[in-house]
Coordinates of C-alpha atoms in Angstrom, one line a residue:
M10 CA -16.9 1.4 -5.6
G11 CA -20.5 1.2 -6.6
M12 CA -20.9 4.9 -7.6
P13 CA -20.9 6.6 -11.0
A14 CA -17.4 7.1 -12.4
A15 CA -16.1 10.6 -12.7
P16 CA -15.8 12.0 -16.2
V17 CA -12.3 11.8 -17.6
S18 CA -12.7 14.2 -20.5
A19 CA -12.8 18.0 -20.8
P20 CA -13.3 20.5 -23.5
S21 CA -10.2 20.9 -25.7
A22 CA -7.8 23.7 -24.5
P23 CA -5.0 25.6 -26.1
L24 CA -1.7 23.7 -26.2
G25 CA 0.0 26.1 -23.8
V26 CA -2.8 25.4 -21.2
R27 CA -2.4 21.7 -21.5
V28 CA 1.4 21.8 -21.3
A29 CA 1.0 24.0 -18.1
S30 CA -1.4 21.5 -16.5
Y31 CA 1.0 18.7 -17.3
A32 CA 3.9 20.6 -15.8
L33 CA 2.0 21.6 -12.7
M34 CA 0.8 18.0 -12.1
A35 CA 4.3 16.5 -12.7
G36 CA 5.9 19.1 -10.4
A37 CA 3.3 18.5 -7.6
L38 CA 3.9 14.7 -7.7
W39 CA 7.7 15.2 -7.8
L40 CA 7.5 17.5 -4.7
L41 CA 5.2 15.1 -2.8
L42 CA 7.5 12.2 -3.5
G43 CA 10.7 14.0 -2.9
H44 CA 9.7 15.5 0.5
G45 CA 8.3 12.4 2.2
L46 CA 4.6 13.3 1.7
L47 CA 3.6 10.1 -0.2
P48 CA 1.5 8.8 2.8
G49 CA -0.5 12.0 2.7
L50 CA -1.1 11.8 -1.0
L51 CA -2.2 8.1 -0.9
F52 CA -4.5 8.7 2.1
A53 CA -5.9 11.9 0.5
C54 CA -6.9 9.8 -2.5
L55 CA -8.3 7.1 -0.2
G56 CA -10.2 9.6 1.8
F57 CA -11.7 11.2 -1.3
L58 CA -12.9 7.8 -2.8
V59 CA -14.2 6.4 0.5
T60 CA -16.1 9.6 1.3
R61 CA -17.7 9.7 -2.2
W62 CA -18.7 6.0 -1.9
L63 CA -20.1 6.5 1.6
A64 CA -22.1 9.6 0.6
W65 CA -23.5 7.6 -2.4
Q66 CA -24.5 4.8 0.0
F67 CA -26.1 7.1 2.5
A68 CA -28.0 8.9 -0.2
R69 CA -29.4 5.6 -1.4
L70 CA -30.7 4.8 2.0
G71 CA -33.3 7.5 1.5
R72 CA -34.1 6.4 -2.0
R73 CA -37.8 6.2 -1.1
K74 CA -37.7 9.9 -0.8
P75 CA -36.8 12.3 -3.7
L76 CA -33.0 12.8 -3.8
T77 CA -33.0 16.5 -3.2
P78 CA -29.8 18.6 -3.0
L79 CA -30.3 19.0 0.7
L80 CA -30.5 15.3 1.3
L81 CA -27.4 14.7 -0.8
R82 CA -25.5 17.4 1.1
W83 CA -26.4 15.8 4.4
A84 CA -25.2 12.4 3.1
Q85 CA -21.9 14.0 2.1
I86 CA -21.4 15.7 5.5
C87 CA -22.2 12.4 7.3
A88 CA -19.8 10.5 5.1
A89 CA -17.0 13.0 5.6
A90 CA -17.5 13.1 9.4
L91 CA -17.4 9.3 9.5
V92 CA -14.1 9.1 7.5
M93 CA -12.5 11.8 9.6
L94 CA -13.5 10.4 13.0
A95 CA -13.2 6.7 12.3
P96 CA -9.4 6.6 12.5
L97 CA -9.4 8.4 15.8
A98 CA -11.9 6.0 17.2
L99 CA -9.9 3.0 16.0
L100 CA -6.7 4.5 17.4
M101 CA -8.2 5.0 20.8
L102 CA -9.6 1.4 20.7
G103 CA -6.3 0.0 19.6
L104 CA -4.3 1.9 22.2
S105 CA -6.6 0.7 25.0
H106 CA -5.9 -2.9 24.0
S107 CA -2.3 -2.7 22.9
R108 CA -0.8 0.4 24.6
G109 CA 2.4 1.6 23.0
Y110 CA 2.3 -0.6 19.9
I111 CA 2.4 2.3 17.5
T112 CA 5.2 4.2 19.2
E113 CA 7.2 1.1 19.8
A114 CA 6.8 -0.4 16.3
P115 CA 10.3 0.8 15.1
Q116 CA 11.9 -0.8 18.1
Q117 CA 10.0 -4.1 17.4
Y118 CA 11.2 -4.2 13.9
R119 CA 14.7 -3.4 15.0
E120 CA 14.6 -6.5 17.3
L121 CA 13.1 -8.5 14.4
L122 CA 16.0 -7.5 12.1
D123 CA 18.6 -8.3 14.8
Y124 CA 16.9 -11.7 15.2
L125 CA 17.1 -12.3 11.4
A126 CA 20.8 -11.4 11.4
R127 CA 21.5 -13.9 14.1
T128 CA 19.5 -16.5 12.2
V129 CA 21.5 -15.9 9.0
L130 CA 24.8 -16.3 10.9
E131 CA 23.5 -19.6 12.4
L132 CA 22.2 -20.9 9.1
R133 CA 24.6 -23.9 9.0
L134 CA 23.5 -24.9 12.5
K135 CA 19.8 -24.6 11.7
L136 CA 19.9 -26.8 8.6
P137 CA 20.3 -30.6 8.7
S138 CA 24.0 -31.6 8.4
D139 CA 23.6 -33.2 5.0
I140 CA 22.0 -30.1 3.5
A141 CA 24.5 -27.7 5.3
A142 CA 27.3 -29.7 3.7
L143 CA 26.0 -28.7 0.3
L144 CA 26.5 -25.0 0.9
P145 CA 29.5 -23.6 -0.9
E146 CA 32.6 -22.5 1.0
G147 CA 31.9 -18.9 0.3
A148 CA 28.4 -19.0 1.8
A149 CA 29.8 -18.0 5.2
E150 CA 31.1 -14.7 3.9
I151 CA 27.7 -14.1 2.2
Q152 CA 26.0 -14.8 5.5
K153 CA 28.2 -12.3 7.3
T154 CA 27.6 -9.6 4.6
L155 CA 23.8 -10.2 4.8
A156 CA 23.8 -10.2 8.6
S157 CA 25.8 -6.9 8.6
Y158 CA 23.3 -5.4 6.2
L159 CA 20.4 -6.4 8.5
A160 CA 22.1 -5.1 11.5
A161 CA 22.7 -1.7 9.8
K162 CA 19.1 -1.5 8.9
A163 CA 18.2 -2.3 12.5
G164 CA 20.3 0.6 13.7
T165 CA 18.5 2.9 11.3
L166 CA 15.1 1.8 12.6
A167 CA 16.2 2.4 16.2
V168 CA 15.9 6.1 15.6
A169 CA 12.9 6.0 13.2
G170 CA 10.2 6.6 15.8
R171 CA 9.8 10.3 14.9
A172 CA 9.6 9.5 11.2
W173 CA 7.1 6.7 11.9
L174 CA 4.8 9.1 13.9
G175 CA 5.3 11.8 11.3
G176 CA 4.2 9.4 8.5
L177 CA 1.0 8.6 10.5
L178 CA 0.3 12.3 11.0
H179 CA 0.8 13.0 7.2
A180 CA -1.5 10.1 6.4
Y181 CA -4.3 11.4 8.7
V182 CA -3.9 15.0 7.4
G183 CA -4.2 13.6 3.9
L184 CA -7.3 11.7 4.9
L185 CA -8.8 14.9 6.1
I186 CA -8.0 16.7 2.9
G187 CA -9.4 14.0 0.8
A188 CA -12.7 13.8 2.8
L189 CA -13.1 17.6 2.7
A190 CA -12.3 17.7 -1.1
A191 CA -15.0 15.1 -1.7
V192 CA -17.7 17.2 -0.2
R193 CA -16.6 20.6 -1.5
P194 CA -19.3 22.6 -3.4
V195 CA -19.0 22.1 -7.1
A196 CA -18.2 25.3 -9.1
S197 CA -20.6 26.1 -12.0
A198 CA -17.7 26.9 -14.3
H199 CA -14.0 26.6 -14.6
R200 CA -11.3 28.5 -16.4
P201 CA -9.4 26.5 -19.0
L202 CA -6.4 25.8 -16.8
A203 CA -8.6 24.7 -13.9
Q204 CA -10.5 22.4 -16.3
Q205 CA -7.2 20.7 -17.4
L206 CA -6.0 20.4 -13.8
H207 CA -9.3 18.8 -12.9
L208 CA -8.9 16.4 -15.7
R209 CA -5.3 15.5 -14.6
I210 CA -6.4 14.9 -11.0
T211 CA -9.4 12.8 -12.1
R212 CA -7.2 10.5 -14.2
F213 CA -4.8 10.2 -11.3
G214 CA -7.7 9.3 -9.1
D215 CA -8.8 6.6 -11.6
A216 CA -5.2 5.2 -11.5
F217 CA -5.3 5.2 -7.7
R218 CA -8.6 3.3 -7.7
Q219 CA -7.4 0.7 -10.1
I220 CA -3.9 0.1 -8.6
V221 CA -3.9 1.0 -5.0
A222 CA -7.4 0.0 -4.1
A223 CA -6.9 -3.4 -5.8
Q224 CA -3.5 -3.9 -4.1
F225 CA -5.1 -2.9 -0.8
W226 CA -7.6 -5.7 -1.0
I227 CA -4.9 -8.1 -2.1
A228 CA -2.7 -7.1 0.8
A229 CA -5.6 -7.5 3.2
F230 CA -6.3 -11.0 1.7
N231 CA -2.7 -12.0 2.3
T232 CA -2.7 -10.6 5.8
V233 CA -5.8 -12.4 6.9
L234 CA -4.5 -15.8 5.6
T235 CA -1.0 -15.2 7.1
A236 CA -2.6 -14.4 10.5
V237 CA -4.6 -17.6 10.4
F238 CA -1.5 -19.5 9.4
L239 CA 0.8 -18.0 12.0
L240 CA -1.7 -17.9 14.9
G241 CA -3.9 -20.8 14.1
V242 CA -2.4 -23.4 11.9
L243 CA 1.3 -23.5 13.1
P244 CA 0.3 -23.8 16.8
L245 CA -1.7 -27.0 15.9
W246 CA 1.7 -28.5 15.0
D247 CA 3.3 -27.1 18.2
L248 CA 5.2 -24.6 16.2
H249 CA 5.3 -21.0 17.4
L250 CA 7.0 -18.2 15.4
P251 CA 8.4 -15.3 17.4
Y252 CA 7.4 -11.7 16.4
S253 CA 4.1 -12.9 14.9
P254 CA 2.3 -9.5 15.3
A255 CA 5.2 -7.7 13.6
L256 CA 5.2 -10.3 10.8
I257 CA 1.5 -9.9 10.2
T258 CA 1.8 -6.1 10.1
L259 CA 4.8 -6.4 7.7
T260 CA 2.7 -8.7 5.5
F261 CA 0.1 -6.0 5.0
V262 CA 2.5 -3.1 4.6
A263 CA 4.8 -4.9 2.2
G264 CA 1.8 -6.4 0.4
L265 CA 0.9 -2.9 -0.8
V266 CA 4.0 -3.0 -3.0
P267 CA 3.3 -5.3 -6.0
I268 CA 5.7 -8.1 -6.6
V269 CA 8.7 -6.9 -4.5
G270 CA 6.6 -6.8 -1.3
N271 CA 5.7 -10.4 -1.7
L272 CA 9.4 -11.4 -2.1
V273 CA 10.3 -9.5 1.1
C274 CA 7.5 -11.2 3.1
N275 CA 8.5 -14.6 1.8
A276 CA 12.1 -14.1 2.8
V277 CA 11.5 -12.7 6.2
I278 CA 8.8 -15.2 7.3
T279 CA 10.8 -18.1 6.0
L280 CA 13.9 -17.0 7.8
V281 CA 12.0 -16.6 11.1
G282 CA 10.5 -20.1 10.5
L283 CA 14.0 -21.4 9.9
S284 CA 15.1 -20.0 13.3
V285 CA 12.5 -22.3 14.9
S286 CA 13.1 -25.5 12.9
P287 CA 13.6 -26.6 9.2
A288 CA 10.1 -28.1 9.3
A289 CA 8.7 -24.7 10.2
A290 CA 10.6 -23.0 7.4
V291 CA 9.3 -25.5 4.9
A292 CA 5.8 -25.1 6.1
C293 CA 6.1 -21.3 5.9
L294 CA 7.6 -21.4 2.4
G295 CA 4.9 -23.8 1.1
F296 CA 2.1 -21.7 2.6
L297 CA 3.5 -18.4 1.2
I298 CA 4.0 -19.9 -2.3
L299 CA 0.4 -21.1 -2.2
I300 CA -1.2 -17.9 -1.2
H301 CA 1.0 -15.8 -3.5
K302 CA 0.2 -18.0 -6.4
A303 CA -3.5 -17.2 -5.7
E304 CA -2.6 -13.5 -5.4
Y305 CA -0.7 -13.6 -8.7
V306 CA -3.9 -14.7 -10.4
I307 CA -5.9 -12.0 -8.7
N308 CA -3.3 -9.4 -9.5
A309 CA -3.2 -10.3 -13.1
K310 CA -6.9 -10.2 -13.4
V311 CA -7.7 -7.1 -11.4
V312 CA -4.7 -4.9 -12.0
G313 CA -3.1 -6.1 -15.2
Q314 CA -6.3 -6.1 -17.3
R315 CA -7.4 -2.7 -16.0
T316 CA -4.1 -0.8 -16.5
H317 CA -2.6 -2.8 -19.4
M318 CA 0.7 -3.1 -17.5
G319 CA 2.9 -6.1 -17.8
V320 CA 5.0 -7.6 -15.0
W321 CA 8.2 -6.5 -16.7
E322 CA 7.0 -2.9 -16.9
L323 CA 6.2 -2.8 -13.2
L324 CA 9.6 -4.3 -12.3
A325 CA 11.5 -1.9 -14.5
V326 CA 9.6 1.2 -13.2
M327 CA 9.9 0.1 -9.6
F328 CA 13.6 -0.5 -10.0
V329 CA 14.3 2.9 -11.4
A330 CA 12.0 4.7 -8.9
E331 CA 13.6 2.9 -5.9
A332 CA 17.0 3.9 -7.1
V333 CA 16.0 7.6 -7.3
F334 CA 13.6 8.0 -4.4
G335 CA 14.2 5.0 -2.2
P336 CA 11.4 3.0 -0.6
A337 CA 8.9 5.8 -1.3
G338 CA 9.6 5.5 -5.0
L339 CA 9.1 1.7 -4.8
V340 CA 5.6 2.2 -3.4
A341 CA 4.7 5.1 -5.7
A342 CA 6.0 3.6 -8.9
P343 CA 3.0 1.4 -9.9
L344 CA 0.5 4.3 -9.2
F345 CA 2.5 7.0 -11.0
Y346 CA 3.2 4.7 -13.9
A347 CA -0.4 3.8 -14.2
Y348 CA -1.3 7.5 -14.3
L349 CA 1.3 8.2 -16.9
K350 CA -0.1 5.4 -19.1
K351 CA -3.6 6.9 -18.8
E352 CA -2.3 10.2 -20.0
L353 CA -0.4 8.7 -22.9
F354 CA -3.4 6.6 -23.8
A355 CA -5.7 9.6 -23.7
A356 CA -3.3 11.5 -26.0
R357 CA -3.2 8.5 -28.4
L358 CA 0.5 8.1 -28.0
V359 CA 0.4 4.4 -26.8

């Protein structure tokens, strides 16, 4: 992020100390993932990196003056205050313009899933007759099964308001922890176990910067283009997709999950487009293929080269993590696997 990289090596320690640090790190990650604290972990890393970057930028503003410890300390305090207060300011601004959006988001997505279920059931009616005739006879049963699945998920989301707000609270608390950790006074010396734990956390932070930060910008890139397409391009053709704000938000959130998130976005937006007209569905599908081809190139360059992870590796890890931990495992799998590969590479095992 334009600041010196943190050191990723430490003096050698006895085998028992290293094993203890590995066990503590693995146990902490397991507990965070198993108890629904993944948003807090991700935003703690984000808060740490952003605070460090802002502090470095603030310190550079006074580069005409000698960079004294006092000046650096004030830069860190200002950066931490900005990181901690900015979400509150954005929240107040957002609520003043779109009151109730955050608290009503689960209900909006329930309505979206119900809408998708109805679209699936009416698939033969939406398609041109010559194309609908090509569907196999068993397609109706598949449609009913898929619609039932979507309806079940909609019922789950109907009671997800508390979990939604809880996740936002965990994310903000994690942001506070990360900002405060970034400006903590640096101890002059560490015991062997503390040194090894610092090394583990530093490598995890490097994995976060490489995977999540890159995926964040890719998701933001997709979201901006999708918003322009749904709100600007389609209306020029007199095509208006329902639930456009929810679809734009879904594009960003799902875009944070490599590969699988793109498939989810493609399927949902194309189905919503099909509910309007076959032409809208074709336009949506063509647009999504275009931007995700561009994203594939970016992902391969930015993420693949830095972490030395292949697509098959990501898919396998995400499949196993989703089966064990659910959606949280799907999100955490690329980050945790990138960290694991860093540790294995440092130990010269891969």
